[in-house]
Amino acid sequence: MITQHATRNTQHATRNTQHATRNTQHATRNTQLSYKQLFCYLSLAALIATAGPEIATAQQSDDSLEEITVTGSRIARKDLIAASPVNIITAEDLEISGVNSVATILNELPSAGIPGSVDTATNFRTTTTGINTIDLRNLRREDEGGGRTLVLVNGRRHIGGSNGSSVVDVSMIPAALVERVEIVTGGASAVYGSEAIAGVVNFIYKDDYEGLTLDARYGGSELGGATEKDISLLAGRNFAEGQGNATFYLGYSDRGILRSSQRKLSANDANNSSFGPKGNFFVPGTGFITEDDSTGRWDKPLVLAEDGFDRNAVRLIRVPNERIQFNGHLKYEFNRHMEIFNETSYNRLTSYSQLEPSIVGEFISVGNSIANIRVPIDNPFIPAELRTAVLAGNPNATEFQMRRRFVEIGPRTSDIQRQTFRTVLGAKGDINDDWSYEAYYQYGLLTQDQTNGGVFNTLNFYNSLRVEDDGSGGRRCVDAFARDLGCVPINVFGAGSIAGAALDWVKVDNQLTLRMTQQVAALTIAGSLMDLPAGELGVAFGGEWREEESRFNSDSLAQSGLTSGNTTPNTIGKYDVKEVFAEAVVPLFADVPFGDYIGLEAAVRYADYSTVGGSMAYKGALDWRPFADLRLRGGYSTAVKAPSIGDLFDPGSETFRSFVDPCAFGGKGGPSATGVAADVYEAQSAQVQANCATIPGTATLDPFANNIRSAGGLAAGNPDLQEETSRTWTAGFVYSPGFVPGLNVTVDYYNIEVNDAISTFDAQTTVDQCVRQPDFPNNPFCMLIERAGPGEDVPGLINRVNALAINVADFKASGIDFALDYSFGLIGGEMKVNVNGTHSMANDYIPFAGGNTVSDQGEIGLPDWKVNTTLIYNIDRWRFGWSTRFIDAVNVENDSVNAFGTVSRYFYNDLQVRYFIDQESKYQVFAGIDNVFDQKPPELGQGIPRDVTGTNTAADVYDPIRRYFYGGFKVSL
């Protein structure tokens, strides 16, 4: 049951929500005190020491109704109904959903887009296997990670989950510890800073807890695989006559593997790979041939069904995750003026991916110098009939193509261990009856250790194919230096032919490590500035300092590109930001005609980054209650997203890309001097020709005639990036009719526009847009191009086209969120009904000014309608929950409906039954079924847009696990 205004769940959400301790100095070996931490601790100790006896005996205020702080504001108020739309997921919602990962329920929200990363779509990720992220409104392209959604824990930032990124791995959030999740739509940078473009997801933890709760759960799919085991313990106790509280959580979770072969839809490759385990070799004039198993001769034309490789037999749909989590919350209140608190968490996650064995031969490079590994024609292991056939087709052949699956080395795997440590130490209290403060220091650490298996040294393999007679009747590698290193000749003809010393010579394991830190120090002062006729003028102001640092290291082979895995250069970067902010809630009118209450909310934040300089965000919103049952709200806000460490500091690697220069022949077009019919340059517009005319040498430039069709460049981060900006409009209402007790209805329109979004482009787009953009030659595209000067061999020739990200793209998204929440008595029990939906109206991507708008609306992951409905019926000791998810019909690809087709509407149904054994609800058992009617995911097929490799479906949108059963128990003492 997801509500947007459930104030009855919020009375325990404010100043009693944090804890303190003095023992965090030894919380982990990886968090040795920096001078900033030491300064913070000493300052806090000084504050406590100077509190004084008169403060210690001060009387507590006696408020009749506790104020709370709602996400999207730092000013406490009496309820959660604010001018900014806020969705609430309660602990009961999480419980009735039966999920063991908050990422699951978040990514099923109607407002959520296609997640940047989930368990069922990260088997092919290089370093982010097993990470789960949330991406509101789908404001990203497929190669991005969802960094336009800000994730908070208890209103504070959390360290990112992957190399150089601020994107949080929400699988680190323990579901059993969550009191509620608050989700704010649209820009919230004025309150929280960078990344809050699409919205904010704020996890509020259970703290100030007394008692002990043991929760255990086990589940699995009816079709096999995807088993899940969870057990958690939550314990808390007050001490010092209620002045202090300690709450601790310990949890273990094991999400099991699901193999592609365990589902009929993905059990086999649609077409086997042409890289077979025996090796397939190209014969000119004949095609690829392989070994005939019946005769042993190498003269059989390749038949994929017989000689290819079934990759899905090895692939995974869901990667396994094993998590151990610890959280501690401590607080101690000296008096109303001073409460110290501490939040500490530790999370260890291990994950594993598995792909088909690596290919060898074509498309496997050796560094930057050799594009393909091929077999020399004089290799002594070549079967005689194969050598004869190759030379018959090309008598001058010195080498020939090989396509081979390296089965002897085993599947490509990644074993990953991530450890996350986060601690917050702070103090808060009342300055006087009208003003309060909160100050804290936060430290976060993420480490990742990764071993990639099934990898081979490409240089060693290359040398092992170049073999000669050793003069003693044996064979040796031709390269003397390689021989000194231990080179062993390799026989690549036949499955299993590579073994022993030859296999050991080429086999390697890549090692990757990551260490990322985050430090935050902040002070907020909030209170009532004055009494106005309509109420108190509430304000909040303060400052924040944050430092982010990331160090990603790979071994020397991976850095140099001399392995069959991805080239992974080291990435080291660091930045800091200093921010000041202010916020006000101004009551304008009260108890006037058509205005029980009219108020204004405003906020502004200025940030000074060490990387991009200064930026500002602000918001203004109106809150109007014409009469008691109706509340109208609307607002305008701006937001920013500063470039991440990866965006800025990734050193990248050299790349070579093909393109046709639009300035050839001055842009006038015509045939090249090569005389080849296909070598014709397209005539450009008059404006492009005028721009080209300013580039010396282009009037007669003919790259084809110089046999130049590509250029080198650097694919890397861009230190010149600036922040992204956005504008958000919202307007809506909350209706709670007095004549229907228990009914609440909300409707909110949103319109989000992101400008100067960070994007990368292919070489052709880069060279075209340089001369087509109106601000030539000062546009970002031109900055990526280097041309030869007048004194060089070919004046005007493009020597380099760098593949760096630049700030040129726009996103636009709009739609309507709606919710209905109704509670009423039914047949001796209580029924709760919740409907939560989104009507998405537009989701556009404009790659650059003047570029064609790409409309993703109505495609997979962006349906026009998404609606979740939950029914909860409580009677006696029973609780029944029935949830449905509706996903509207979509096109696979808007621009190619005829080619790729459509996907019909989907209804998912989930059921849970919970029985409370005793009257006090201390003991309960539960069981549930997800995907009750066993809805099969749509079949897309390999290479189809939105297909997740190895699943043959959009496994990040639709359910590939199928009907799923679970059960468990909960004990609360």
Coordinates of C-alpha atoms in Angstrom, one line a residue, residues 84-389:
S84 CA 6.1 18.8 -3.4
P85 CA 4.5 15.5 -4.2
V86 CA 5.8 12.8 -1.8
N87 CA 5.1 9.0 -2.2
I88 CA 5.4 6.9 0.9
I89 CA 6.2 3.2 1.0
T90 CA 5.6 1.9 4.6
A91 CA 7.1 -1.0 6.5
E92 CA 3.7 -2.7 6.0
D93 CA 4.0 -2.2 2.3
L94 CA 7.4 -3.9 2.3
E95 CA 6.2 -6.7 4.5
I96 CA 3.0 -7.5 2.5
S97 CA 5.0 -7.4 -0.8
G98 CA 7.1 -10.3 0.4
V99 CA 10.3 -8.9 -1.2
N100 CA 13.7 -9.4 0.4
S101 CA 15.2 -6.5 -1.5
V102 CA 14.0 -2.9 -1.5
A103 CA 15.3 -2.6 -5.0
T104 CA 12.6 -4.9 -6.2
I105 CA 9.6 -2.9 -4.9
L106 CA 11.2 0.4 -5.9
N107 CA 11.8 -0.7 -9.5
E108 CA 8.2 -1.8 -9.7
L109 CA 6.9 1.7 -8.8
P110 CA 4.9 3.3 -11.6
S111 CA 7.3 6.3 -11.4
A112 CA 10.4 4.2 -11.9
G113 CA 12.0 3.8 -15.2
I114 CA 14.2 1.0 -16.6
P115 CA 16.7 0.4 -13.8
G116 CA 20.3 1.1 -14.7
S117 CA 21.4 -2.1 -13.0
V118 CA 19.5 -5.1 -11.5
D119 CA 20.3 -8.7 -10.6
T120 CA 18.6 -9.9 -13.8
A121 CA 20.5 -7.6 -16.1
T122 CA 24.1 -7.5 -14.9
N123 CA 25.6 -10.8 -15.9
F124 CA 27.3 -9.0 -18.8
R125 CA 28.6 -6.0 -16.8
T126 CA 32.3 -5.7 -16.4
T127 CA 32.5 -4.3 -12.8
T128 CA 28.9 -3.7 -11.7
T129 CA 27.7 -7.3 -11.5
G130 CA 25.0 -7.6 -8.8
I131 CA 24.4 -3.9 -8.3
N132 CA 20.8 -2.8 -8.0
T133 CA 19.9 0.9 -8.7
I134 CA 16.8 3.0 -9.0
D135 CA 16.1 5.4 -11.9
L136 CA 13.0 7.6 -11.5
R137 CA 11.4 8.9 -14.7
N138 CA 13.8 7.1 -17.0
L139 CA 16.0 10.2 -17.5
R140 CA 19.0 8.4 -18.9
R141 CA 20.3 6.6 -22.0
E142 CA 21.1 2.9 -22.0
D143 CA 24.9 3.4 -21.4
E144 CA 24.3 5.5 -18.3
G145 CA 23.8 4.4 -14.7
G146 CA 20.8 6.4 -13.4
G147 CA 22.8 9.2 -11.7
R148 CA 19.9 11.7 -12.0
T149 CA 18.1 10.1 -9.0
L150 CA 19.4 11.0 -5.5
V151 CA 19.3 8.3 -2.8
L152 CA 19.4 9.3 0.9
V153 CA 19.4 7.4 4.1
N154 CA 17.7 9.2 7.0
G155 CA 17.9 12.4 4.9
R156 CA 21.7 12.1 4.3
R157 CA 23.7 11.0 1.3
H158 CA 25.0 7.5 0.9
I159 CA 28.2 6.6 -0.8
G160 CA 27.9 5.3 -4.4
G161 CA 28.1 1.7 -5.4
S162 CA 30.5 1.6 -8.3
N163 CA 33.7 3.0 -9.7
G164 CA 33.7 6.8 -9.9
S165 CA 29.9 7.0 -9.6
S166 CA 27.4 8.6 -7.2
V167 CA 24.7 6.1 -8.1
V168 CA 23.8 4.1 -4.9
D169 CA 23.5 0.3 -4.9
V170 CA 20.2 0.1 -3.0
S171 CA 20.7 -3.6 -2.4
M172 CA 22.8 -2.4 0.5
I173 CA 19.6 -1.2 2.2
P174 CA 18.2 -3.9 4.5
A175 CA 14.5 -4.2 3.9
A176 CA 13.7 -5.4 7.5
L177 CA 15.3 -2.2 8.9
V178 CA 13.3 0.2 6.8
E179 CA 10.5 2.1 8.6
R180 CA 9.4 3.8 5.4
V181 CA 10.6 5.1 2.0
E182 CA 9.8 8.6 1.0
I183 CA 10.0 9.5 -2.7
V184 CA 9.9 13.1 -4.0
T185 CA 9.2 13.8 -7.6
G186 CA 11.3 16.2 -9.7
G187 CA 14.1 18.5 -8.9
A188 CA 15.2 18.8 -5.2
S189 CA 18.7 20.2 -5.6
A190 CA 17.8 23.3 -3.7
V191 CA 17.3 21.2 -0.6
Y192 CA 19.8 18.3 -1.2
G193 CA 22.3 19.3 -3.8
S194 CA 23.5 17.5 -6.9
E195 CA 21.8 14.5 -8.6
A196 CA 18.3 15.3 -7.4
I197 CA 17.0 15.9 -11.0
A198 CA 14.4 13.2 -11.4
G199 CA 13.7 13.1 -7.7
V200 CA 14.8 11.8 -4.3
V201 CA 14.5 8.4 -2.7
N202 CA 14.9 8.7 1.1
F203 CA 15.1 5.5 3.2
I204 CA 14.0 6.1 6.8
Y205 CA 15.4 3.4 9.2
K206 CA 13.8 2.0 12.3
D207 CA 15.6 3.4 15.3
D208 CA 14.7 4.3 18.8
Y209 CA 13.5 0.7 18.9
E210 CA 12.7 -1.4 22.0
G211 CA 12.4 -5.1 21.8
L212 CA 13.7 -8.0 19.6
T213 CA 12.4 -9.1 16.2
L214 CA 13.6 -12.2 14.4
D215 CA 12.5 -12.5 10.7
A216 CA 13.2 -15.5 8.5
R217 CA 12.1 -16.2 4.9
Y218 CA 12.7 -18.8 2.2
G219 CA 11.5 -18.9 -1.4
G220 CA 12.1 -20.4 -4.8
S221 CA 10.7 -20.5 -8.3
E222 CA 8.3 -23.2 -9.4
L223 CA 10.4 -23.8 -12.5
G224 CA 13.6 -24.1 -10.5
G225 CA 16.4 -21.7 -9.7
A226 CA 16.3 -18.3 -8.1
T227 CA 16.1 -19.6 -4.5
E228 CA 16.3 -17.0 -1.7
K229 CA 17.1 -17.3 1.9
D230 CA 16.9 -14.4 4.4
I231 CA 17.2 -14.1 8.2
S232 CA 17.5 -10.9 10.2
L233 CA 17.6 -9.8 13.8
L234 CA 16.5 -6.4 15.0
A235 CA 17.2 -5.6 18.6
G236 CA 16.9 -2.3 20.6
R237 CA 16.7 -1.1 24.1
N238 CA 16.5 2.2 26.0
F239 CA 19.0 3.0 28.7
A240 CA 19.8 5.7 31.2
E241 CA 16.2 6.1 32.2
G242 CA 15.1 6.6 28.6
Q243 CA 17.8 9.2 27.8
G244 CA 19.6 6.8 25.5
N245 CA 18.7 4.1 23.0
A246 CA 20.7 1.5 21.2
T247 CA 19.2 -0.3 18.1
F248 CA 21.1 -3.0 16.2
Y249 CA 20.4 -4.9 13.1
L250 CA 22.1 -8.0 11.7
G251 CA 21.0 -9.7 8.5
Y252 CA 22.0 -12.4 6.1
S253 CA 20.5 -12.8 2.6
D254 CA 21.3 -15.3 -0.2
R255 CA 19.7 -14.7 -3.6
G256 CA 20.5 -17.8 -5.7
I257 CA 21.5 -18.1 -9.3
L258 CA 19.1 -18.5 -12.3
R259 CA 20.7 -19.9 -15.4
S260 CA 19.6 -19.2 -18.9
S261 CA 19.2 -22.9 -19.5
Q262 CA 16.6 -23.1 -16.7
R263 CA 14.0 -21.3 -18.7
K264 CA 12.6 -22.6 -22.0
L265 CA 12.6 -19.1 -23.4
S266 CA 16.3 -18.7 -23.1
A267 CA 17.5 -22.3 -22.9
N268 CA 19.4 -22.1 -26.2
D269 CA 20.9 -19.7 -28.6
A270 CA 18.5 -18.6 -31.3
N271 CA 21.5 -19.2 -33.6
N272 CA 24.7 -20.8 -32.4
S273 CA 27.8 -18.8 -32.4
S274 CA 30.2 -19.3 -35.4
F275 CA 33.0 -19.5 -32.9
G276 CA 32.9 -23.2 -32.3
P277 CA 34.9 -25.3 -29.8
K278 CA 36.8 -27.2 -32.6
G279 CA 37.8 -24.1 -34.4
N280 CA 36.4 -22.8 -37.8
F281 CA 38.9 -21.6 -40.4
F282 CA 38.3 -19.4 -43.5
V283 CA 39.1 -20.9 -46.9
P284 CA 39.0 -18.3 -49.7
G285 CA 36.3 -19.1 -52.2
T286 CA 34.8 -21.8 -49.9
G287 CA 34.0 -20.1 -46.6
F288 CA 34.5 -21.4 -43.1
I289 CA 35.3 -25.1 -42.7
T290 CA 35.8 -27.2 -39.6
E291 CA 36.6 -30.8 -38.6
D292 CA 34.3 -33.6 -39.8
D293 CA 33.7 -35.6 -36.7
S294 CA 33.0 -38.8 -38.7
T295 CA 36.3 -38.7 -40.7
G296 CA 38.6 -36.5 -38.6
R297 CA 39.4 -34.5 -41.7
W298 CA 39.3 -30.7 -41.9
D299 CA 37.1 -30.3 -44.9
K300 CA 33.6 -29.9 -43.6
P301 CA 31.7 -26.7 -44.3
L302 CA 30.6 -25.0 -41.1
V303 CA 27.0 -25.8 -40.0
L304 CA 26.1 -23.7 -37.0
A305 CA 23.6 -26.1 -35.5
E306 CA 26.3 -28.9 -35.5
D307 CA 29.6 -27.0 -35.2
G308 CA 28.8 -23.7 -33.5
F309 CA 28.5 -23.0 -29.8
D310 CA 25.3 -22.6 -27.8
R311 CA 26.2 -19.6 -25.6
N312 CA 23.0 -19.7 -23.5
A313 CA 23.9 -23.1 -22.2
V314 CA 26.5 -21.2 -20.1
R315 CA 24.9 -17.8 -19.4
L316 CA 23.0 -16.6 -16.4
I317 CA 19.7 -14.7 -16.1
R318 CA 20.1 -13.7 -12.5
V319 CA 23.5 -13.4 -10.9
P320 CA 23.7 -14.7 -7.3
N321 CA 24.1 -12.3 -4.4
E322 CA 25.1 -13.1 -0.9
R323 CA 24.9 -10.2 1.7
I324 CA 25.8 -9.8 5.3
Q325 CA 24.6 -6.5 6.8
F326 CA 25.1 -4.8 10.2
N327 CA 23.6 -1.6 11.3
G328 CA 23.9 0.2 14.6
H329 CA 22.0 3.3 15.8
L330 CA 22.9 4.9 19.1
K331 CA 21.8 8.1 20.7
Y332 CA 22.1 9.8 24.1
E333 CA 20.2 12.9 25.1
F334 CA 21.9 15.0 27.7
N335 CA 19.1 17.5 27.8
R336 CA 16.8 19.2 25.3
H337 CA 19.8 21.2 24.0
M338 CA 22.2 18.3 23.3
E339 CA 21.6 14.9 21.9
I340 CA 24.5 13.0 20.3
F341 CA 23.8 10.3 17.8
N342 CA 25.6 7.7 15.6
E343 CA 24.5 5.6 12.7
T344 CA 27.0 3.0 11.5
S345 CA 26.5 0.3 8.9
Y346 CA 28.6 -2.4 7.3
N347 CA 27.6 -4.4 4.2
R348 CA 29.5 -7.2 2.5
L349 CA 28.1 -8.4 -0.8
T350 CA 29.6 -11.2 -2.9
S351 CA 28.4 -11.8 -6.4
Y352 CA 29.4 -13.9 -9.4
S353 CA 28.8 -13.7 -13.2
Q354 CA 29.3 -16.3 -15.9
L355 CA 29.5 -16.0 -19.6
E356 CA 30.4 -18.4 -22.5
P357 CA 34.1 -19.1 -22.9
S358 CA 36.0 -16.3 -24.7
I359 CA 36.5 -16.3 -28.4
V360 CA 39.9 -16.3 -30.0
G361 CA 41.0 -15.4 -33.5
E362 CA 39.0 -12.7 -35.4
F363 CA 38.0 -9.6 -33.4
I364 CA 40.6 -10.4 -30.7
S365 CA 43.3 -7.7 -30.7
V366 CA 46.8 -7.7 -29.3
G367 CA 47.1 -4.3 -27.7
N368 CA 46.6 -1.5 -30.2
S369 CA 48.9 -2.9 -32.9
I370 CA 47.3 -6.1 -34.1
A371 CA 43.5 -6.1 -34.8
N372 CA 43.0 -9.9 -35.2
I373 CA 44.8 -13.0 -34.1
R374 CA 45.2 -15.2 -37.2
V375 CA 47.0 -18.5 -37.9
P376 CA 50.3 -18.3 -39.9
I377 CA 50.2 -20.5 -43.0
D378 CA 53.5 -22.2 -41.9
N379 CA 52.1 -23.3 -38.5
P380 CA 53.1 -26.9 -38.2
F381 CA 49.9 -28.0 -36.5
I382 CA 47.7 -27.1 -39.5
P383 CA 46.1 -30.2 -40.9
A384 CA 47.5 -30.9 -44.4
E385 CA 44.1 -30.7 -46.2
L386 CA 43.3 -27.4 -44.6
R387 CA 46.6 -25.8 -45.6
T388 CA 46.2 -27.1 -49.1
A389 CA 42.7 -25.7 -49.4

